[in-house]
Coordinates of N, CA and C in Angstrom, one line a residue:
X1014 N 72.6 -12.9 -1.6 CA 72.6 -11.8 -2.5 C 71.3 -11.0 -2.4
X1015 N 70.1 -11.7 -2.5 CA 68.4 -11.2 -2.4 C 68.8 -10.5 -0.7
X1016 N 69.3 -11.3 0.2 CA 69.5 -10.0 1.4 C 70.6 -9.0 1.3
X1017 N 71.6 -8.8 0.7 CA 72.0 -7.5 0.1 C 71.1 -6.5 -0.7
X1018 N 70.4 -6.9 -1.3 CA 69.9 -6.1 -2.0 C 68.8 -5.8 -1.3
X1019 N 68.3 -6.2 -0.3 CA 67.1 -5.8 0.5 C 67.7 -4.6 1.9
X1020 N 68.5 -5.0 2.1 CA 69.4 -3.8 2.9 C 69.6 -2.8 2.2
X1021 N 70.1 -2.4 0.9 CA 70.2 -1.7 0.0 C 68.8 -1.0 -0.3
X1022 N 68.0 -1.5 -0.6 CA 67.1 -0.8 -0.9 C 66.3 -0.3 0.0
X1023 N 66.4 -0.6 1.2 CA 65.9 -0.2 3.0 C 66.7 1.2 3.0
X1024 N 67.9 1.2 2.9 CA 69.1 2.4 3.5 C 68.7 2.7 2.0
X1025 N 68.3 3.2 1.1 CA 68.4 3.9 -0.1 C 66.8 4.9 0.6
X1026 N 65.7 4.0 0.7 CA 64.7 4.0 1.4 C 64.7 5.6 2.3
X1027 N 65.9 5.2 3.5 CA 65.4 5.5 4.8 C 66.4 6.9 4.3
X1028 N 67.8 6.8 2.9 CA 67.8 8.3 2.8 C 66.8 9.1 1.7
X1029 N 66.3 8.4 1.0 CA 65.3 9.3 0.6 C 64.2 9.7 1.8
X1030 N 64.1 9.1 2.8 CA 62.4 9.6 3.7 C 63.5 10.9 4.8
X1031 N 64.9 10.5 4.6 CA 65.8 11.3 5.4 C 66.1 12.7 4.8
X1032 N 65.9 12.7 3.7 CA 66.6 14.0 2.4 C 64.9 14.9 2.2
X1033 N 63.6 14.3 2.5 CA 62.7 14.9 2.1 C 62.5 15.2 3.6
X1034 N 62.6 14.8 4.5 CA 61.9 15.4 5.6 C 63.2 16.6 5.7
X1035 N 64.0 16.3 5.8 CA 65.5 17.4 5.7 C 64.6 18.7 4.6
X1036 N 64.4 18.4 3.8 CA 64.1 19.3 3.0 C 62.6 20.7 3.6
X1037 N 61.4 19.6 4.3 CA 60.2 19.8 4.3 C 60.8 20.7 6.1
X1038 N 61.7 20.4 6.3 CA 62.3 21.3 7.7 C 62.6 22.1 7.3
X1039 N 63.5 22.4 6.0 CA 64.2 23.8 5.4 C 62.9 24.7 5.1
X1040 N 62.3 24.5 4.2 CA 61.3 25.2 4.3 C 60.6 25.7 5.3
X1041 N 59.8 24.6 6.1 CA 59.2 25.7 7.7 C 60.3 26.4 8.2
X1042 N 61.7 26.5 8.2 CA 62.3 27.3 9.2 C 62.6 28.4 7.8
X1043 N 62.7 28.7 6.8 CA 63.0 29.5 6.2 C 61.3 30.2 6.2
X1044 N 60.6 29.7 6.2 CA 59.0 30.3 6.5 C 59.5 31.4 7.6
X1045 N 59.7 31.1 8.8 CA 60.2 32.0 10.1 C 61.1 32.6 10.1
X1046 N 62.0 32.4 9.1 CA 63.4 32.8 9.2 C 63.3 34.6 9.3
X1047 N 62.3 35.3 8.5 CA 62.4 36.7 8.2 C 62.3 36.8 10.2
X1048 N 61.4 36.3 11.2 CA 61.8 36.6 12.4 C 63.0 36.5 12.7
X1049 N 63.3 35.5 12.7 CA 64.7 34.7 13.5 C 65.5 35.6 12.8
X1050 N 65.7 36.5 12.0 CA 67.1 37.2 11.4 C 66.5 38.8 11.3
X1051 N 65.9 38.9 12.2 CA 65.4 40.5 12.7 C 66.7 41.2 12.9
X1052 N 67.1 40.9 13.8 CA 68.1 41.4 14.0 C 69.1 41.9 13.2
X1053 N 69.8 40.6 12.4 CA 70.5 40.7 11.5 C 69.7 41.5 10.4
X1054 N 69.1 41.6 10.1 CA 68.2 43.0 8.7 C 68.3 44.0 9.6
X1055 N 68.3 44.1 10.6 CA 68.1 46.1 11.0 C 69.4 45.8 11.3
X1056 N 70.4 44.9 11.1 CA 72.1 46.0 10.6 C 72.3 46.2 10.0
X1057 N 71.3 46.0 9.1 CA 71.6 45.8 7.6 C 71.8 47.7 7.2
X1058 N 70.9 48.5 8.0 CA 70.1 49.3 7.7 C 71.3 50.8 7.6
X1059 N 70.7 51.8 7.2 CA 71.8 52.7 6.9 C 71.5 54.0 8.5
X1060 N 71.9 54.5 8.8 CA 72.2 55.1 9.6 C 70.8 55.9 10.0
X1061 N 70.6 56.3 8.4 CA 68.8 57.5 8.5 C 68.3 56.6 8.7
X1062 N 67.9 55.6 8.0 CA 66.7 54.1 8.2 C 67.1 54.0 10.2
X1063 N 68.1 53.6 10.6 CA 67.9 53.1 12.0 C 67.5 53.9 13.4
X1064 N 67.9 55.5 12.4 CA 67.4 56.8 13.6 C 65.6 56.7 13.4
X1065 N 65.1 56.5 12.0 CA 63.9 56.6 11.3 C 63.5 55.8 12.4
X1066 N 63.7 54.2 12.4 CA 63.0 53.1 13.3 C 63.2 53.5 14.4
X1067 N 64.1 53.9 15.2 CA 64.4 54.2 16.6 C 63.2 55.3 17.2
X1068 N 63.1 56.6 16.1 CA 62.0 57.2 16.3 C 60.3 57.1 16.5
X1069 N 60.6 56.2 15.7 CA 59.1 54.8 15.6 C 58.8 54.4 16.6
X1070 N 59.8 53.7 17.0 CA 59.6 52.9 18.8 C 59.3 53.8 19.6
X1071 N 60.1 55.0 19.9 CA 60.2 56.2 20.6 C 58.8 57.0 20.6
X1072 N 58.2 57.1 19.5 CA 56.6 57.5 19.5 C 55.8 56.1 19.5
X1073 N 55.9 55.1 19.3 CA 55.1 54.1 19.6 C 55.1 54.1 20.9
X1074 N 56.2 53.9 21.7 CA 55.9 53.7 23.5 C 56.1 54.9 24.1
X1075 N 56.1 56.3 23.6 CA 55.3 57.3 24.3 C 53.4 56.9 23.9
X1076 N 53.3 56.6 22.9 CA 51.7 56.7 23.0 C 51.2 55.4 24.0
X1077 N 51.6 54.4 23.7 CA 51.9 53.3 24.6 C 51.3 53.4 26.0
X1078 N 52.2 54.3 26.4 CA 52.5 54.9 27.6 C 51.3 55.8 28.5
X1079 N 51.0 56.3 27.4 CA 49.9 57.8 27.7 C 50.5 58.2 28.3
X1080 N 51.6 58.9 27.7 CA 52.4 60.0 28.8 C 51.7 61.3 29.1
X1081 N 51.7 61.7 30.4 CA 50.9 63.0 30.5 C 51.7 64.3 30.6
X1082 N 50.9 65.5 30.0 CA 51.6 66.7 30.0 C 52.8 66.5 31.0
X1083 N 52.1 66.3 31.9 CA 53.1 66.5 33.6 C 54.5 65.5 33.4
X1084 N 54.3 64.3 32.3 CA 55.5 63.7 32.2 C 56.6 63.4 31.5
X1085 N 55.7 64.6 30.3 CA 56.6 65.0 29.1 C 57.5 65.4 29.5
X1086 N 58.3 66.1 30.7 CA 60.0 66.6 30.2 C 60.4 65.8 30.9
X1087 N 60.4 64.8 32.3 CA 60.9 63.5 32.3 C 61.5 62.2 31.2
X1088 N 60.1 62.6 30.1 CA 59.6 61.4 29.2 C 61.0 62.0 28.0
X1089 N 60.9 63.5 28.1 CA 62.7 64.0 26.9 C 63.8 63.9 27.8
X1090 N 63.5 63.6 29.1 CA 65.1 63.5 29.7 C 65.5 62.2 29.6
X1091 N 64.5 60.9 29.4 CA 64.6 60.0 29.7 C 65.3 59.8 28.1
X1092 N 64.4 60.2 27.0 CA 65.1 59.6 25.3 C 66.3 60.2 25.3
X1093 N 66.7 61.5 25.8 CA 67.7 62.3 25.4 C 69.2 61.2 26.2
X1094 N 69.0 60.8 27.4 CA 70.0 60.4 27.6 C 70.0 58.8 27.4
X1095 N 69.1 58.0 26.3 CA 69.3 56.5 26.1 C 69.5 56.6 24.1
X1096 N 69.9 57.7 24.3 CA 70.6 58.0 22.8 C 71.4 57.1 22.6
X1097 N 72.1 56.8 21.8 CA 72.5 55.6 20.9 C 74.3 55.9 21.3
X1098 N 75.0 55.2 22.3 CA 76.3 55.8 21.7 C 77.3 55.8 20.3
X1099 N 77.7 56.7 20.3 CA 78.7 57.1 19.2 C 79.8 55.4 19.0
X1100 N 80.0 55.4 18.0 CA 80.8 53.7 18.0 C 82.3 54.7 17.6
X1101 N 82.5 54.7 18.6 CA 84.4 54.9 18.4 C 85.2 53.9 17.8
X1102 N 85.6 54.3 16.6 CA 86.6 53.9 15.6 C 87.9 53.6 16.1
X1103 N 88.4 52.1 16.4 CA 89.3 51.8 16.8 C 90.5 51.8 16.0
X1104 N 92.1 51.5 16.3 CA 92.9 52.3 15.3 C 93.7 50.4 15.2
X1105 N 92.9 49.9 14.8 CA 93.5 48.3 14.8 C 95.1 47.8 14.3
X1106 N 95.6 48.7 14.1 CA 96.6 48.6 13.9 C 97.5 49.1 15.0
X1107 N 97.4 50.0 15.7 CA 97.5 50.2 17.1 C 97.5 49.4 17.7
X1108 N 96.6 48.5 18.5 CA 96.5 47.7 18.7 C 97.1 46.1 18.4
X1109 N 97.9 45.8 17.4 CA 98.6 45.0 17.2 C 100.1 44.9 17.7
X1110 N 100.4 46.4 17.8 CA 101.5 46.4 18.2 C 101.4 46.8 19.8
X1111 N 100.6 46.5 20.9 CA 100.6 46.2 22.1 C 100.8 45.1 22.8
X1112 N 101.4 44.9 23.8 CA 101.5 43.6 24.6 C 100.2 43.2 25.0
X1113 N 100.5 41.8 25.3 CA 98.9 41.6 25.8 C 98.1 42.2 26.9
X1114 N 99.6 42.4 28.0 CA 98.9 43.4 29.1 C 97.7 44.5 28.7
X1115 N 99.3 45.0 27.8 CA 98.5 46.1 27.6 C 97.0 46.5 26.3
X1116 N 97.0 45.2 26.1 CA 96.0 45.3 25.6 C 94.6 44.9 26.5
X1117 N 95.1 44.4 27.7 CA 94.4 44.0 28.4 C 93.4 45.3 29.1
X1118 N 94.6 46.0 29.5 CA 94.2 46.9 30.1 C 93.5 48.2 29.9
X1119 N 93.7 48.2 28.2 CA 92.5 48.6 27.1 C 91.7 48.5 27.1
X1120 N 91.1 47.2 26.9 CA 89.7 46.3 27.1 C 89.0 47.0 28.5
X1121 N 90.1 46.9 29.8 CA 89.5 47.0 31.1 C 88.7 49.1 31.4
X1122 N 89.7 49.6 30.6 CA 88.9 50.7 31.0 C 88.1 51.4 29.7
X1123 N 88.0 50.5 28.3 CA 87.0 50.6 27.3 C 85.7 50.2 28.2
X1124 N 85.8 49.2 28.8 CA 84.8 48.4 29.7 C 83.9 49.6 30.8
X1125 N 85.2 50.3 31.4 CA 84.8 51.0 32.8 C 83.9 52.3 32.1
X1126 N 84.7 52.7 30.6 CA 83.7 53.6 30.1 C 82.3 53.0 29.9
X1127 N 82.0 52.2 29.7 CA 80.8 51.6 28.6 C 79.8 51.4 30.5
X1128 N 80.4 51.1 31.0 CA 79.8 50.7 32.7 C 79.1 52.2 32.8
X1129 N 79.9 53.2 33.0 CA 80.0 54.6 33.4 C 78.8 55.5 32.7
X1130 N 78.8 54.5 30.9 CA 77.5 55.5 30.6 C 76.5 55.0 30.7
X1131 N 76.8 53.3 31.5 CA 75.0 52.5 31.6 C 74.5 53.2 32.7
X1132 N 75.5 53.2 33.8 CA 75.2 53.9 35.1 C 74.4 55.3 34.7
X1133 N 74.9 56.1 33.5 CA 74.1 57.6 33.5 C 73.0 57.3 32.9
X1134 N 72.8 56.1 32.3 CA 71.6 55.9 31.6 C 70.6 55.1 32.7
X1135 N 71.5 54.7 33.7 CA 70.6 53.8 34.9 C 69.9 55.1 35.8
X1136 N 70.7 56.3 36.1 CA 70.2 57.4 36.9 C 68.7 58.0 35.6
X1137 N 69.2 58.3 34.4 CA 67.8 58.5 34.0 C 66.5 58.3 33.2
X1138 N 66.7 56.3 33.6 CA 65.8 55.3 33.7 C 65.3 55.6 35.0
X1139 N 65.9 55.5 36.2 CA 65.4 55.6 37.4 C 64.1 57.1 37.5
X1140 N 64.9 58.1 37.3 CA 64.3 59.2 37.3 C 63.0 59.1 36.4
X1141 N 63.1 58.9 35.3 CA 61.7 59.2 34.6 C 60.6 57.8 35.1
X1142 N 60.9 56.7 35.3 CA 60.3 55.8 35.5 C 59.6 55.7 37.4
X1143 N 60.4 56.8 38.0 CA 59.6 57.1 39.5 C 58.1 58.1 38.6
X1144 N 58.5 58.6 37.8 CA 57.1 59.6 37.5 C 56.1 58.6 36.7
X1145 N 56.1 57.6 36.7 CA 55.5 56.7 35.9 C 53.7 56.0 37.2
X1146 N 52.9 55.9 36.4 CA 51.8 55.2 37.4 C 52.0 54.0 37.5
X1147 N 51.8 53.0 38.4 CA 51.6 51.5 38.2 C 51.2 51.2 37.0
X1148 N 49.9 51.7 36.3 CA 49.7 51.0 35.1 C 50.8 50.8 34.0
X1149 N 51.3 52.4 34.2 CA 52.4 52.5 32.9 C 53.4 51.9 33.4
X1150 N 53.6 51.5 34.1 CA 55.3 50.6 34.7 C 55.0 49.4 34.1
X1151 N 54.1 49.0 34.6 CA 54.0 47.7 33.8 C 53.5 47.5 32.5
X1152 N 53.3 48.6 31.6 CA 53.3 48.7 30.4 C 55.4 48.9 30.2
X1153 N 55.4 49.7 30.9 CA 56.9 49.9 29.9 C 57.7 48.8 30.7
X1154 N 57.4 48.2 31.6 CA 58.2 46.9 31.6 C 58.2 45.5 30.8
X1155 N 56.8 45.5 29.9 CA 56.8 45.2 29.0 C 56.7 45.1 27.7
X1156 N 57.1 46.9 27.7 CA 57.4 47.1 26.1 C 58.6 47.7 25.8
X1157 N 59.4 47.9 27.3 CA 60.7 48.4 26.9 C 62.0 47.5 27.4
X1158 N 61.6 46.1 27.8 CA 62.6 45.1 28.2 C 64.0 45.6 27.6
X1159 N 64.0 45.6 26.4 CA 65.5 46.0 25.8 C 66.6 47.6 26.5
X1160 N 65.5 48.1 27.1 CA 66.4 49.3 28.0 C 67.9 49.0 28.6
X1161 N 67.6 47.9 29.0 CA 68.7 46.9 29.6 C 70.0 46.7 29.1
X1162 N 69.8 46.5 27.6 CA 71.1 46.1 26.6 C 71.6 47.8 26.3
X1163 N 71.0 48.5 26.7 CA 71.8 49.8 26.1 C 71.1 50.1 24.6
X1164 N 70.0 49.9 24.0 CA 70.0 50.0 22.4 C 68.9 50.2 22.5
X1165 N 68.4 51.4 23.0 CA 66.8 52.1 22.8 C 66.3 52.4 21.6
X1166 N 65.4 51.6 21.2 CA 65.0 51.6 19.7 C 65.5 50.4 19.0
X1167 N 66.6 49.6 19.6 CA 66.8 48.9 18.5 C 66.8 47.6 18.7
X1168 N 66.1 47.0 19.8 CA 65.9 46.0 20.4 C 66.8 45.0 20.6
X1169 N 66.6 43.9 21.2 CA 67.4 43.2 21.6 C 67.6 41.7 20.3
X1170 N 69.0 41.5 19.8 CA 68.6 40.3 18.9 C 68.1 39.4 19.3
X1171 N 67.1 38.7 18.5 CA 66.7 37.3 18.0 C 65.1 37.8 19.1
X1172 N 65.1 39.0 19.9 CA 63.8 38.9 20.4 C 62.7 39.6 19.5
X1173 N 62.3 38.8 18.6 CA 61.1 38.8 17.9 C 60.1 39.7 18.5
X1174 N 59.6 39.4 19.9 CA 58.5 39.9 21.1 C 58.2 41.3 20.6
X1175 N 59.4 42.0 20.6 CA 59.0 43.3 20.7 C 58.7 43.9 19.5
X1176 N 58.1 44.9 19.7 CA 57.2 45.7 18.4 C 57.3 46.5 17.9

């Protein structure tokens, strides 16, 4: 019986030292959490607030940059075309009553669009970034990593890094 009750009070033991460290982990990760859920809060955001921020970034990494006179209309061809696409409103109901093909084949040329405007966004990444010096390339290669995902201004989730 005295060794029942010593097992018992061991495993009573090991979940109380199990429930406080559990706890003392909640805390440090909710300490970080406002990073780790960056992302998730700028969706939060209303449409002015996200153009507001996008503009932020947009004059932070022009000054960043030290863009020069000579690279200012490069430096507007380059924002003007990594504008934000328009989110076209799908008709979901539509869509329910398609076969799978054909839903398939929805997807495939929703796709070939989304390809079509990374490509025009690739021709004028390329273009402003030939006018760029060595120094600034490797400034905007690493302060504009996110160019990549399509969401200028609005960075990439869960990447804390950027500023």
């Amino acid at each position: 019986m005295k060794t029942y009750r010593k097992h018992l009070l061991a495993a009573l033991s090991a979940l109380t030292l199990g429930a406080t460290a559990l706890g003392a982990h909640a805390q440090t990760t909710d300490q970080s959490a406002p990073q780790a859920r960056h992302g998730m809060q700028h969706e939060k955001l209303t449409p002015e607030q996200r153009e507001q921020f996008r503009a932020q970034r947009i004059a932070k990494l022009h000054d960043e940059l030290k863009i020069t006179p000579a690279q200012e209309s490069a430096w507007t061809a380059f924002v003007n075309a990594m504008q934000p696409p328009a989110h076209a409103q799908h008709d979901r109901a539509a869509w329910t009553h398609l076969t799978a093909p054909e839903r398939m084949a929805k997807m495939i040329e929703m796709q070939k669009q989304r390809t079509a405007a990374l490509e025009q966004r690739q021709g004028a990444l390329n273009t402003f970034y030939s006018t760029l010096s060595a120094d600034q390339k490797k400034t905007f290669d690493e302060k504009a990593s996110h160019f990549g995902h399509g969401r200028f201004g609005h960075g990439h989730r869960g990447n804390t890094a950027q500023g």
